[in-house]
mmCIF file of C-alpha atoms in Angstrom:
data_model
loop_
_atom_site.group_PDB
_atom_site.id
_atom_site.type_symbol
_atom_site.label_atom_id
_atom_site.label_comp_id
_atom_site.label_asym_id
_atom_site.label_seq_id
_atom_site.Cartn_x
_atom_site.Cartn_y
_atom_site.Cartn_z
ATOM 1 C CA UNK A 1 2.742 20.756 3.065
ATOM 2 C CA UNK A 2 3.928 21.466 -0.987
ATOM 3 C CA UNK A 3 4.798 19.725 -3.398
ATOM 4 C CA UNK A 4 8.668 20.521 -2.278
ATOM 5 C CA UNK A 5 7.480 17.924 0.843
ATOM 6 C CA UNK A 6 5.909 15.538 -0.889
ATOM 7 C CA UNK A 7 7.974 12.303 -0.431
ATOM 8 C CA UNK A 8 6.438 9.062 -2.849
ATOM 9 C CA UNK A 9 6.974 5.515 -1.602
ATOM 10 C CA UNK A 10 7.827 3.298 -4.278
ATOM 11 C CA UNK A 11 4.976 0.216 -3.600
ATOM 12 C CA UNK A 12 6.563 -3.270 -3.584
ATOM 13 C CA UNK A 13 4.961 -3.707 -7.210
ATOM 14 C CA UNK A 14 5.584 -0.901 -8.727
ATOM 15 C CA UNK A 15 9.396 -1.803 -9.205
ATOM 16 C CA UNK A 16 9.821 -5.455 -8.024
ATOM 17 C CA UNK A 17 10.306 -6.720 -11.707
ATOM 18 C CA UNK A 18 8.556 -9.653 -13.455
ATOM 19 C CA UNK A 19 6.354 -10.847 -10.348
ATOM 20 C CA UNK A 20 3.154 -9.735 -9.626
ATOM 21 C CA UNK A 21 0.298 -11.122 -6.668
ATOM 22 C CA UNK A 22 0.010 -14.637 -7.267
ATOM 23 C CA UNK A 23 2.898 -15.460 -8.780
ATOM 24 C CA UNK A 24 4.631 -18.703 -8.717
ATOM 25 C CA UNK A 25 7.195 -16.568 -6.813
ATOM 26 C CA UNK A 26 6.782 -13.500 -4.897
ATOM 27 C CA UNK A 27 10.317 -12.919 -4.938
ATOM 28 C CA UNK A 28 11.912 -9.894 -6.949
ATOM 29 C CA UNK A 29 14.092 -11.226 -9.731
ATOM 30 C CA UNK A 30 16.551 -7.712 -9.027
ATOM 31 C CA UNK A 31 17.776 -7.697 -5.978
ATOM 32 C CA UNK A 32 17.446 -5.354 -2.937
ATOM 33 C CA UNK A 33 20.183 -2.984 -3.420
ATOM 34 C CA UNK A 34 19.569 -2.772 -7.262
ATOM 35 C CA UNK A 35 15.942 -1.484 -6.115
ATOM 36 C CA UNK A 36 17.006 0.607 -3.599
ATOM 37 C CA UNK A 37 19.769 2.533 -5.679
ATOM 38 C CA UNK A 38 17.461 2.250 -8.852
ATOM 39 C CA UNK A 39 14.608 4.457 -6.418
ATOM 40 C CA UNK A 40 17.084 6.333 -4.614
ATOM 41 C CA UNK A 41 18.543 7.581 -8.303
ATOM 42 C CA UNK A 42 14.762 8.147 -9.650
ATOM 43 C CA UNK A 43 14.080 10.400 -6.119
ATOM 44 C CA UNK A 44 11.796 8.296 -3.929
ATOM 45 C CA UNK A 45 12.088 8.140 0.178
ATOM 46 C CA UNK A 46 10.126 4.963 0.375
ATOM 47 C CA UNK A 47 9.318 1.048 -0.452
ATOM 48 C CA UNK A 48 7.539 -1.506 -0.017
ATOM 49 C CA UNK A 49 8.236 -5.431 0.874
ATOM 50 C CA UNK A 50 6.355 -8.076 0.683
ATOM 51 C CA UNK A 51 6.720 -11.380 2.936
ATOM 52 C CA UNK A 52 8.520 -13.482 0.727
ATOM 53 C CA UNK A 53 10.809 -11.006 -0.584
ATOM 54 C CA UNK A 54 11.641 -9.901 3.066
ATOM 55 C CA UNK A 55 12.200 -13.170 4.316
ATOM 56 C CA UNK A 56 14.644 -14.302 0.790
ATOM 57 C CA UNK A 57 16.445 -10.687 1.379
ATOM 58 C CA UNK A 58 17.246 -11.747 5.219
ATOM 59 C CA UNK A 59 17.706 -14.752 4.550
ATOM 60 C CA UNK A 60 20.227 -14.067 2.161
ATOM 61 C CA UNK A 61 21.846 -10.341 2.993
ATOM 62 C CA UNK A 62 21.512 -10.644 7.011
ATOM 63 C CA UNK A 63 19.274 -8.222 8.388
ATOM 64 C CA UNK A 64 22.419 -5.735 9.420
ATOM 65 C CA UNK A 65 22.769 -5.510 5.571
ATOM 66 C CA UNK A 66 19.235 -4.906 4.848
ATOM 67 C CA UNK A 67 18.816 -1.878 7.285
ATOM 68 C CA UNK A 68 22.218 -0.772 5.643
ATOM 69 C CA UNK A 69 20.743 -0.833 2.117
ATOM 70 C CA UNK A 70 17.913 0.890 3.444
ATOM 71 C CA UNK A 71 19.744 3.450 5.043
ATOM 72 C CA UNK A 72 22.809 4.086 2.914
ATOM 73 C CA UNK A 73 20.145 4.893 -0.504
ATOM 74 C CA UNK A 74 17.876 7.372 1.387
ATOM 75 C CA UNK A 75 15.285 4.864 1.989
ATOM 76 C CA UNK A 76 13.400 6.039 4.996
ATOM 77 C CA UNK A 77 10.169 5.078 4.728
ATOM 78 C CA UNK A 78 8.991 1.587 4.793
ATOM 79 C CA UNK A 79 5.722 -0.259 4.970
ATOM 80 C CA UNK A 80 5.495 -4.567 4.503
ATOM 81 C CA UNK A 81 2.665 -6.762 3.500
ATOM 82 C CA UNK A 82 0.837 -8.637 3.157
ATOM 83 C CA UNK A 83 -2.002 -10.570 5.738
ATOM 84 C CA UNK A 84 -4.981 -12.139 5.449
ATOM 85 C CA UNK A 85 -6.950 -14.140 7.055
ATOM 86 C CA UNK A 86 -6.078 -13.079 10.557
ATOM 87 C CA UNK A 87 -9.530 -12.123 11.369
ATOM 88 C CA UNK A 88 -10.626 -16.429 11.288
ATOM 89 C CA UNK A 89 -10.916 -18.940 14.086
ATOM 90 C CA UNK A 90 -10.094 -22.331 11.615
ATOM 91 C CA UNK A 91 -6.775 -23.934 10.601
ATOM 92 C CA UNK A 92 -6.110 -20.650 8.178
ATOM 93 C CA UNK A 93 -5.411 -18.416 11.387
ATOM 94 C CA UNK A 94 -2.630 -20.665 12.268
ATOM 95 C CA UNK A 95 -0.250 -19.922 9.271
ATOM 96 C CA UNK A 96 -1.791 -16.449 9.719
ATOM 97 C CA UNK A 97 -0.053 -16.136 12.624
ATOM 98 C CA UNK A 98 3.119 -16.675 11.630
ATOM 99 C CA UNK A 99 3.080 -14.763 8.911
ATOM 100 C CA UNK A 100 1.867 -12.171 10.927
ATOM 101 C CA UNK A 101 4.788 -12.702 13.318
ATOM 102 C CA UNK A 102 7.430 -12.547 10.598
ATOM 103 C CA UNK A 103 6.172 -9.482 9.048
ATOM 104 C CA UNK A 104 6.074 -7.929 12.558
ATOM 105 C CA UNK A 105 9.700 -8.898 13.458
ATOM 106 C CA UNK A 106 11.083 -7.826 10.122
ATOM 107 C CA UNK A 107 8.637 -4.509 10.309
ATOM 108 C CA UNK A 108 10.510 -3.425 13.761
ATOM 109 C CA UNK A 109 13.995 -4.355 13.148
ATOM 110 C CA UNK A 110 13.702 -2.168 9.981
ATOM 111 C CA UNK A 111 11.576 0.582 11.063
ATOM 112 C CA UNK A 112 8.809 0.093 9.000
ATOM 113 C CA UNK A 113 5.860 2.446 9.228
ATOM 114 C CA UNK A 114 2.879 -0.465 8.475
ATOM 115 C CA UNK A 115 2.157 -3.167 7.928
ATOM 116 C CA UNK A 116 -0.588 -3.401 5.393
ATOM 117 C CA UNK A 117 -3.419 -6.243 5.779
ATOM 118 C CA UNK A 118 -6.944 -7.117 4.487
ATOM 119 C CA UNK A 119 -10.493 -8.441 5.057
ATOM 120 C CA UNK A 120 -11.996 -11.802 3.764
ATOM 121 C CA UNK A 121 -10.376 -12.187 -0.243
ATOM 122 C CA UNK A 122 -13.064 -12.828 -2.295
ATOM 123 C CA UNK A 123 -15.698 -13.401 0.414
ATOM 124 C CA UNK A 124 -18.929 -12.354 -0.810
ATOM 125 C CA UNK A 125 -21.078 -12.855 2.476
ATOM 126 C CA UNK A 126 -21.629 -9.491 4.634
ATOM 127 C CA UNK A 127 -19.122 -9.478 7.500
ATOM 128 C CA UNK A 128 -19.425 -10.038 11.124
ATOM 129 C CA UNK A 129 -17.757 -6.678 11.287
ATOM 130 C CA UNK A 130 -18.162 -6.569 15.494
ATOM 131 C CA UNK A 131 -16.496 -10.158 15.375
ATOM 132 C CA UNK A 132 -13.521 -8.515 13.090
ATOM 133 C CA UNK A 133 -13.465 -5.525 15.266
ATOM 134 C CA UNK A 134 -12.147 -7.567 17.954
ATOM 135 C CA UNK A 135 -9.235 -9.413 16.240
ATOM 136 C CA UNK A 136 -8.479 -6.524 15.030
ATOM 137 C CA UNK A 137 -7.871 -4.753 17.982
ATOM 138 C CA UNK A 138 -5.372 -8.319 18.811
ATOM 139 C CA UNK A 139 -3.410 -7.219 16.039
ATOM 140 C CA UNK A 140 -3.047 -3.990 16.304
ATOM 141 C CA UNK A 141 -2.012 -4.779 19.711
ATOM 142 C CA UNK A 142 0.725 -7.334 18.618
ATOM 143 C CA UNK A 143 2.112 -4.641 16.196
ATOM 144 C CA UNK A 144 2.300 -1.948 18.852
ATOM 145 C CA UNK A 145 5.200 -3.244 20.717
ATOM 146 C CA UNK A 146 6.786 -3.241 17.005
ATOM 147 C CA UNK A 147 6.114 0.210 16.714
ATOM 148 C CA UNK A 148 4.019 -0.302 13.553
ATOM 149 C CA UNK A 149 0.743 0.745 12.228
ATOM 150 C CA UNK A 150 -1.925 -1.910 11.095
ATOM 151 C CA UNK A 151 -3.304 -0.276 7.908
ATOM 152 C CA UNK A 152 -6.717 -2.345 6.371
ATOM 153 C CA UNK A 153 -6.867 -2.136 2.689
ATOM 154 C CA UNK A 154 -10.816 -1.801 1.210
ATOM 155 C CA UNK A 155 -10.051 -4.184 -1.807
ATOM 156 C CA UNK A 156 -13.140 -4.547 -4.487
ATOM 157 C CA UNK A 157 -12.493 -8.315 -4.110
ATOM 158 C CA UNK A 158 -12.319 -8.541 -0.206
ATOM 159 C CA UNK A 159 -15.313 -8.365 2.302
ATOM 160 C CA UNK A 160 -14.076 -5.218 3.497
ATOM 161 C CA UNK A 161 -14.745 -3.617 0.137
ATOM 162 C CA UNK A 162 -15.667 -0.375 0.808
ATOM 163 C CA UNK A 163 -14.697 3.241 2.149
ATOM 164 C CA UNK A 164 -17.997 2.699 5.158
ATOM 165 C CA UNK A 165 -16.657 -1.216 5.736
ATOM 166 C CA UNK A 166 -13.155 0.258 6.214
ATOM 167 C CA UNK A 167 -14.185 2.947 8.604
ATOM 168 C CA UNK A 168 -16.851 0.473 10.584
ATOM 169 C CA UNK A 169 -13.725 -2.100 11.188
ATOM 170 C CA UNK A 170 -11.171 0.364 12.273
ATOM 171 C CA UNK A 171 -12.843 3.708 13.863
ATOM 172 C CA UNK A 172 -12.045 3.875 18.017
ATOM 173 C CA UNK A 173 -10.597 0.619 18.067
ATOM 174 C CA UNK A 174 -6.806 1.278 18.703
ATOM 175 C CA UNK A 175 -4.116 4.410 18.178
ATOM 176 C CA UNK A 176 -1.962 2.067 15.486
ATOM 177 C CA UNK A 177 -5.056 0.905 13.602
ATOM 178 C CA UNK A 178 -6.093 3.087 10.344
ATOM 179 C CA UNK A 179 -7.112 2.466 6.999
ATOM 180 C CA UNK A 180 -5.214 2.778 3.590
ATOM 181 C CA UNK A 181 -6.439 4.218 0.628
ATOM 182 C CA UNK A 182 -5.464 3.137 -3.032
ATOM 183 C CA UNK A 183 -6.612 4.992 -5.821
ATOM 184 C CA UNK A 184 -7.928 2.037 -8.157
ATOM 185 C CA UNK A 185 -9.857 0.476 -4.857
ATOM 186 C CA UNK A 186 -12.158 3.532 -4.715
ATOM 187 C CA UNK A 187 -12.485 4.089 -8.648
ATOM 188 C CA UNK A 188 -13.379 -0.039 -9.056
ATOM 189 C CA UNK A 189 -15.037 -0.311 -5.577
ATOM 190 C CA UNK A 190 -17.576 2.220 -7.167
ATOM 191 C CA UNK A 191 -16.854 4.997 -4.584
ATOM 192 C CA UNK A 192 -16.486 9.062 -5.630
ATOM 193 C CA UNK A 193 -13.126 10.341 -4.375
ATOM 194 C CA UNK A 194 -15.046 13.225 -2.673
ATOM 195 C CA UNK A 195 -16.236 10.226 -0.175
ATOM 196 C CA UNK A 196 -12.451 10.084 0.828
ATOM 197 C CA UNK A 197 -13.358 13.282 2.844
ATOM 198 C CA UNK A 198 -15.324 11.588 5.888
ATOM 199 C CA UNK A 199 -12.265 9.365 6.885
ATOM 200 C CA UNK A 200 -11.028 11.270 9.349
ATOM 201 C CA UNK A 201 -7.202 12.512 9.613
ATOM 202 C CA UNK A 202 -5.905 9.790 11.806
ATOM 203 C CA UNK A 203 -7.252 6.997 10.390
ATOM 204 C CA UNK A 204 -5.333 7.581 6.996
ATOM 205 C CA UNK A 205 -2.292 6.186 7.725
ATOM 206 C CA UNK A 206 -1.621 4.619 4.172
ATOM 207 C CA UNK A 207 -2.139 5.892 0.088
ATOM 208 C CA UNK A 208 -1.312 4.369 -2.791
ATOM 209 C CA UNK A 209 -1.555 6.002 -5.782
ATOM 210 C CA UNK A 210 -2.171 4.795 -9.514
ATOM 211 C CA UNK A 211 -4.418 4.913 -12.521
ATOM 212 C CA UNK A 212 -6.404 2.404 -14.825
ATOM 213 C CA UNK A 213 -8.501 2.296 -18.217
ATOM 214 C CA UNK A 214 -11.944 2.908 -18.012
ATOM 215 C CA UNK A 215 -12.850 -0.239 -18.452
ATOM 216 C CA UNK A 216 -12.217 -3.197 -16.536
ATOM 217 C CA UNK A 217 -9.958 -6.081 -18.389
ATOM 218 C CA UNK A 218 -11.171 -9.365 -17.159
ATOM 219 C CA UNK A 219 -11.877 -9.509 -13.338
ATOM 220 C CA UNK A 220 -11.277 -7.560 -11.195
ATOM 221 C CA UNK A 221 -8.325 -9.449 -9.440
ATOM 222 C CA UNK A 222 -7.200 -9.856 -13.085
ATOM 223 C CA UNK A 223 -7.389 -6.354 -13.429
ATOM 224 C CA UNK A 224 -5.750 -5.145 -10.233
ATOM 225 C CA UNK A 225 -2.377 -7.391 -11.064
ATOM 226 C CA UNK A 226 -1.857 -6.979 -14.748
ATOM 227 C CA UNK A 227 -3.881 -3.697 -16.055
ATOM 228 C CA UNK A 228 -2.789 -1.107 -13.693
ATOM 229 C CA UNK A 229 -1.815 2.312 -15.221
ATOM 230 C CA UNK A 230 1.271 4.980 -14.350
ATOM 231 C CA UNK A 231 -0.627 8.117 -12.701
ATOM 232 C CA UNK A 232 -2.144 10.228 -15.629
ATOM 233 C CA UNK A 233 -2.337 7.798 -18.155
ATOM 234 C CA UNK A 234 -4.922 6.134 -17.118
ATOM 235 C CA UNK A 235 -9.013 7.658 -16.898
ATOM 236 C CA UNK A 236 -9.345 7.639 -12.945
ATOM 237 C CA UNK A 237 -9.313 10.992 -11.626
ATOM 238 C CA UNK A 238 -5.810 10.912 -9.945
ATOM 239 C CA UNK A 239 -5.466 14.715 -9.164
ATOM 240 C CA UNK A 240 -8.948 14.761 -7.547
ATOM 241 C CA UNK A 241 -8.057 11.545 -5.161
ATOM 242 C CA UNK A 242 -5.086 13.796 -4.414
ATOM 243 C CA UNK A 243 -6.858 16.491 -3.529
ATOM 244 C CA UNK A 244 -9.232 14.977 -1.724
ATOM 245 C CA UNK A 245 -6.789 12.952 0.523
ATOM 246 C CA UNK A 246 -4.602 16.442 1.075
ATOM 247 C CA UNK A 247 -8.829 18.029 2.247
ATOM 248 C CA UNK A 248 -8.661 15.759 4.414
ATOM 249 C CA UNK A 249 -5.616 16.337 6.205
ATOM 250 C CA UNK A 250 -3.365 13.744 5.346
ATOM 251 C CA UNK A 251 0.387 14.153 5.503
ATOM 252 C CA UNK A 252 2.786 11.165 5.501
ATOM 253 C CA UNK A 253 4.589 9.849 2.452
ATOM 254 C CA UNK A 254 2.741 9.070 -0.647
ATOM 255 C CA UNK A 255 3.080 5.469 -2.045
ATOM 256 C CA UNK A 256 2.592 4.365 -5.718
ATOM 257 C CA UNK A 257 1.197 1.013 -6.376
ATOM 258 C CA UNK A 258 1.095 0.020 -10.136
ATOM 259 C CA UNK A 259 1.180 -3.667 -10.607
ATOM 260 C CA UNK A 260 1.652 -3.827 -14.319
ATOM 261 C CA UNK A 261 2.039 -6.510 -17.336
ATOM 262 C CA UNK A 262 3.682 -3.579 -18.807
ATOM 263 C CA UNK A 263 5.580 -1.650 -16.403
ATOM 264 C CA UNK A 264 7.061 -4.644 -14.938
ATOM 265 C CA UNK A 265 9.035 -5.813 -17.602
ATOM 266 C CA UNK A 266 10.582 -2.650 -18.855
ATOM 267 C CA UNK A 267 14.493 -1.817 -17.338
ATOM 268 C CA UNK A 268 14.461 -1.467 -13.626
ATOM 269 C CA UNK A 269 16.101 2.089 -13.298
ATOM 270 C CA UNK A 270 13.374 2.976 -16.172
ATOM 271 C CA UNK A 271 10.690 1.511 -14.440
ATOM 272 C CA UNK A 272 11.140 3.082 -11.138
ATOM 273 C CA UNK A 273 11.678 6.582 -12.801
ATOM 274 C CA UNK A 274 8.537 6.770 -15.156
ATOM 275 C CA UNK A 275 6.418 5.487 -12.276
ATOM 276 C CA UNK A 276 8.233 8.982 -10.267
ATOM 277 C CA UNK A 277 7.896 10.947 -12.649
ATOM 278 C CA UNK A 278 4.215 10.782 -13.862
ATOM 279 C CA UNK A 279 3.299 10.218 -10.153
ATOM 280 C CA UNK A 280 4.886 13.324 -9.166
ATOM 281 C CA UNK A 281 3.173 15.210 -11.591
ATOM 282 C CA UNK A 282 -0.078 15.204 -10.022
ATOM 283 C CA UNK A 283 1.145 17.134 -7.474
ATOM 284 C CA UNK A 284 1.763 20.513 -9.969
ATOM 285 C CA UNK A 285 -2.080 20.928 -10.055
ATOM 286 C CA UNK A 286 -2.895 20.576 -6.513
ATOM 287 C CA UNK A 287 -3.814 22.998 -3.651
ATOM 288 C CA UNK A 288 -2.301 22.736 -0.553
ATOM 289 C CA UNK A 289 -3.920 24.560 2.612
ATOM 290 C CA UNK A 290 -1.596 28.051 3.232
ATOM 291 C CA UNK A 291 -1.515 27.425 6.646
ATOM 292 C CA UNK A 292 0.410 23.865 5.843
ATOM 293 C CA UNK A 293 2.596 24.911 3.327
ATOM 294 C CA UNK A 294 6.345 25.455 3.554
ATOM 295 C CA UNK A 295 6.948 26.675 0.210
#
């Protein structure tokens, strides 16, 4: 690994437009081959979806089209989101399910490398984590015929909320199940990006990369969709999550999550390149082990 390998994954977020988590709609107001070409031109190798993006794209383009758009930009990584709530037993499990399902199908017949899912939102009793353990082994098992990778986001605001939860839910409980790791989670969750260092390789199957003010602007939900920074302009220590995440061995594509008030309405094409640009310049002051790198 160098930076000449380092391939960044443009987040659903990060260049979907004016829509953010929460919305009214979910649904990108460009369309899927004006983001594809629009990262493809600024240099990234990856996006994101979300479900109701996915299923309005399908929907609209035929999947055929979609794997085309995909393919015919450079667009070879791909990860979709996003699921809750498929760790209950009441009537919330149901729709759950078929969200679950959707994301699946759309995940395999595009190649998608994860799908990205998280605890209890904004659960503030302690988890029945041996309870969760075991529906998440179910769904790591219903994404395995898909060929995809069930990555559990920590979120601040979730009941898996930290770096230990994260590692308690997911450690020896199937191949496809790991953990992804966002930059803002650990720097609002309260964690030190050294503590990145005791997940081990193969559970870090997901990163997403960003920055953020000092200060938090409202709550933290509030926060996490509006006040997002571009990578180094922000105060979180980007370059040491970086390193930290390369210590510990990780080497798949690098995505960039910045769900912004700002970013989102500037110019597409503008949008997706100064979120490349100032992401890839973390990379200039990192070290990467000798016996991984290539350049």
């Amino acid at each position: 690994m160098s930076i000449n390998t380092i391939e960044l994954l443009a987040a659903y977020w990060t260049i979907a437009g004016d829509t953010y988590p929460g919305a009214a709609s979910e649904i990108s107001p460009h369309s899927l081959q004006a983001r594809a070409q629009a990262a493809a031109k600024a240099g990234w190798r990856g996006m994101g979806l979300v479900h109701a993006d996915i299923l309005h794209s399908v929907e609209k383009l035929g999947m055929p089209t979609v794997r085309n758009i995909f393919k015919d930009n450079g667009i070879k990584h791909l990860e979709v989101e996003f699921l809750i709530d498929w760790h209950l037993t009441c009537e919330r499990r149901t729709a759950s399910d078929k969200i679950c399902m959707e994301l699946l199908e759309a995940a395999g017949e595009l190649g998608a490398r994860n799908v990205k899912v998280a605890g209890g939102l904004f659960d503030e009793e302690a988890p029945d984590i041996e309870a969760m353990r075991e529906h998440f082994a179910v769904l790591c098992d219903k994404a395995r015929p898909f060929g995809v990778n069930v990555v559990v986001e920590f979120l601040p605001f979730s009941s898996i909320n930290t770096i230990d939860r994260a590692l308690a839910l997911t450690q020896d409980v199937r191949p496809n199940g790991g953990i992804l790791i966002d930059t803002w989670h650990v720097a609002r969750g309260g964690m030190r990006v050294d503590e990145i260092r005791k997940i081990p390789a193969h559970l870090i199957k997901s990163i997403e990369l960003n920055d953020a003010s000092r200060e938090i602007v409202g709550t933290l939900f509030n926060d996490s969709t509006h006040y997002r920074k571009l990578c180094g302009e922000g105060e979180l220590d980007v370059t040491g999550f970086i390193q930290n995440v390369v210590d510990a061995g990780y080497q798949g594509p690098w995505g960039v999550e910045v769900i912004s008030a700002e970013l989102r309405k500037l110019p597409l094409e503008v949008a997706a390149k100064r979120a490349f640009d100032t992401t890839i310049a973390q990379f200039e002051r990192i070290r990467f082990p000798e016996s991984l790198s290539l350049a």
